[in-house]
Each structure stands twice: as C-alpha cells, then as structure tokens.
Tab-separated table of C-alpha atoms in Angstrom:
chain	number	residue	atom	x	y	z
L	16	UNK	CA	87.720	97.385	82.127
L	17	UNK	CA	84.956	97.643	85.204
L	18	UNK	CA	82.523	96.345	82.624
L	19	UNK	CA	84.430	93.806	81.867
L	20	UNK	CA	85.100	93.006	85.338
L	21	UNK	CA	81.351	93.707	86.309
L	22	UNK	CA	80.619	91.607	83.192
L	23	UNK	CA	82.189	87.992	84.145
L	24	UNK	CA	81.005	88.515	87.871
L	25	UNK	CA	77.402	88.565	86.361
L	26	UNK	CA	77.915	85.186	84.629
L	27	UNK	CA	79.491	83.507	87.428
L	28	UNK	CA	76.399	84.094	89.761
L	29	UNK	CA	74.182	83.384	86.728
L	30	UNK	CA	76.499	80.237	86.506
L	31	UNK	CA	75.358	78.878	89.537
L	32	UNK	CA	71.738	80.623	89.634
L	33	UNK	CA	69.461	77.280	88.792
L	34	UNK	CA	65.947	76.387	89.983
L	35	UNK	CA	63.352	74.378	88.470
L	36	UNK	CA	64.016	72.305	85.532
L	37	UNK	CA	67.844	72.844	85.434
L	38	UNK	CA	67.893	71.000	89.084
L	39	UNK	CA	65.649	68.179	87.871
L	40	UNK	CA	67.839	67.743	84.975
L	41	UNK	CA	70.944	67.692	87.689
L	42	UNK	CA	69.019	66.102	89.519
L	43	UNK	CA	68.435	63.358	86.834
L	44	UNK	CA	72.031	63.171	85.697
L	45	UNK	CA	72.982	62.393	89.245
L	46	UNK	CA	70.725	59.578	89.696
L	47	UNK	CA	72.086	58.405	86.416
L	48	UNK	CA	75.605	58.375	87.155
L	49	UNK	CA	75.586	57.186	90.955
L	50	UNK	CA	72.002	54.556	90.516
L	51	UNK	CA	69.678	54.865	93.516
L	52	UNK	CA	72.292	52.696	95.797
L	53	UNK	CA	74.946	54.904	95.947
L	54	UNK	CA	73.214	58.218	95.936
L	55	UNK	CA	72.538	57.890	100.070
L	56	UNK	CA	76.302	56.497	100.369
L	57	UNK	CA	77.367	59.718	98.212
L	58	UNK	CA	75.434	62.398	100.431
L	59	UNK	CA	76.768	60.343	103.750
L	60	UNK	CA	80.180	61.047	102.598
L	61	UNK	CA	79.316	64.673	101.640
L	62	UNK	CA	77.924	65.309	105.247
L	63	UNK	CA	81.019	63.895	106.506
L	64	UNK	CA	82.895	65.879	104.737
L	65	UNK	CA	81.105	69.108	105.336
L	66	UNK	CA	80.543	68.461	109.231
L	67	UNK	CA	84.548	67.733	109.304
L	68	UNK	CA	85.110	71.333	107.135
L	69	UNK	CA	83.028	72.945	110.129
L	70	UNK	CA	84.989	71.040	112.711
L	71	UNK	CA	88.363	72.179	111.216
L	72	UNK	CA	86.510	75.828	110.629
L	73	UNK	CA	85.564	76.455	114.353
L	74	UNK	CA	88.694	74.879	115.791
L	75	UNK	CA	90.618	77.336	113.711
L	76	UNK	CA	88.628	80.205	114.898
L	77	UNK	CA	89.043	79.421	118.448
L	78	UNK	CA	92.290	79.114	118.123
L	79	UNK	CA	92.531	82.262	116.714
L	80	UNK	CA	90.423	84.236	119.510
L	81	UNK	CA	92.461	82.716	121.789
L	82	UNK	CA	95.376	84.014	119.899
L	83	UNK	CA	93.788	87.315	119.691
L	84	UNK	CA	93.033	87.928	123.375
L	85	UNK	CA	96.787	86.613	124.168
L	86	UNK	CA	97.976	89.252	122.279
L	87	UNK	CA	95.570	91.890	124.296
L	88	UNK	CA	96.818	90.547	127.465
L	89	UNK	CA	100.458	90.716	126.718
L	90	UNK	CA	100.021	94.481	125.441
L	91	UNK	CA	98.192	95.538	128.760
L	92	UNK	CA	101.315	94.210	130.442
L	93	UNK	CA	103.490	95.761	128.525
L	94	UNK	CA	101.425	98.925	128.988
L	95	UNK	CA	100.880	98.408	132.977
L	96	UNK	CA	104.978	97.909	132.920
L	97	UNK	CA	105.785	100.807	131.151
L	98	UNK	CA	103.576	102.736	133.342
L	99	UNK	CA	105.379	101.529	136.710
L	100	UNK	CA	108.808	102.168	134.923
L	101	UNK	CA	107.703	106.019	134.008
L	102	UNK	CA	106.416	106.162	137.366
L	103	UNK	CA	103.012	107.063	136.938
C-alpha cells in the first residue's frame, strides 16, 4: 500500500515538474487561447488575485497571533489569581 501511496505522490510532482519545451508549448497554447491583448489583462488579474490571497493570508495570521497571545495573557491571570487565592 506505501508503494502505492509513494507511487501516485511521485507522479503528482512529476505532474507539475516542466521546464524547457513543455513551458514553450504552454507557453504557446496560452498565447493561442488569450491573443497577445489579453495575455497582460490576464496576468493583471492574476496579480490581483494573488496580492489579495496574501492580503487575506497575513490578516488571518495576525489575527491569529493576536489570538494566541490573548490566550497567554488570560492564562497568566488565571495563574497570578490562583496564586493570590492559595496564598503564595
């Protein structure tokens, strides 16, 4: 089963593993389908899209640091306040 496993994780990096003439024949079928006017209006919207992924990523991980260190703080009360109740 571990080949198996081991097997299809092989061919999906292989999958996406192209240089040289595979990208100029991407390459070529892009320029096809989009003609030479759209292909700069097709990568604006993909940097858009990618620089509003990253927006949405870092927002998310602040939000979640901050979420993170709230958590700390509220445990080093409860800590400090079960200290002072023990009398310590």
């Amino acid at each position: 089963m571990f080949k198996l496993f081991k097997s299809s994780i092989m061919k999906t990096i292989l999958l996406f593993n192209f240089f040289g003439p595979e990208m100029l024949v991407v390459m070529f079928a892009i320029l096809l389908l989009f003609g030479g006017k759209k292909i700069p209006e097709l990568m604006r919207g993909i940097g858009k899209g990618i620089r509003e992924f990253n927006a949405a990523r870092s927002t998310l991980e602040s939000e979640l640091k901050e979420g993170m260190r709230e958590t700390d703080r509220q445990l080093e009360e409860k800590k400090k306040e079960e200290k002072e109740y023990k009398g310590e």
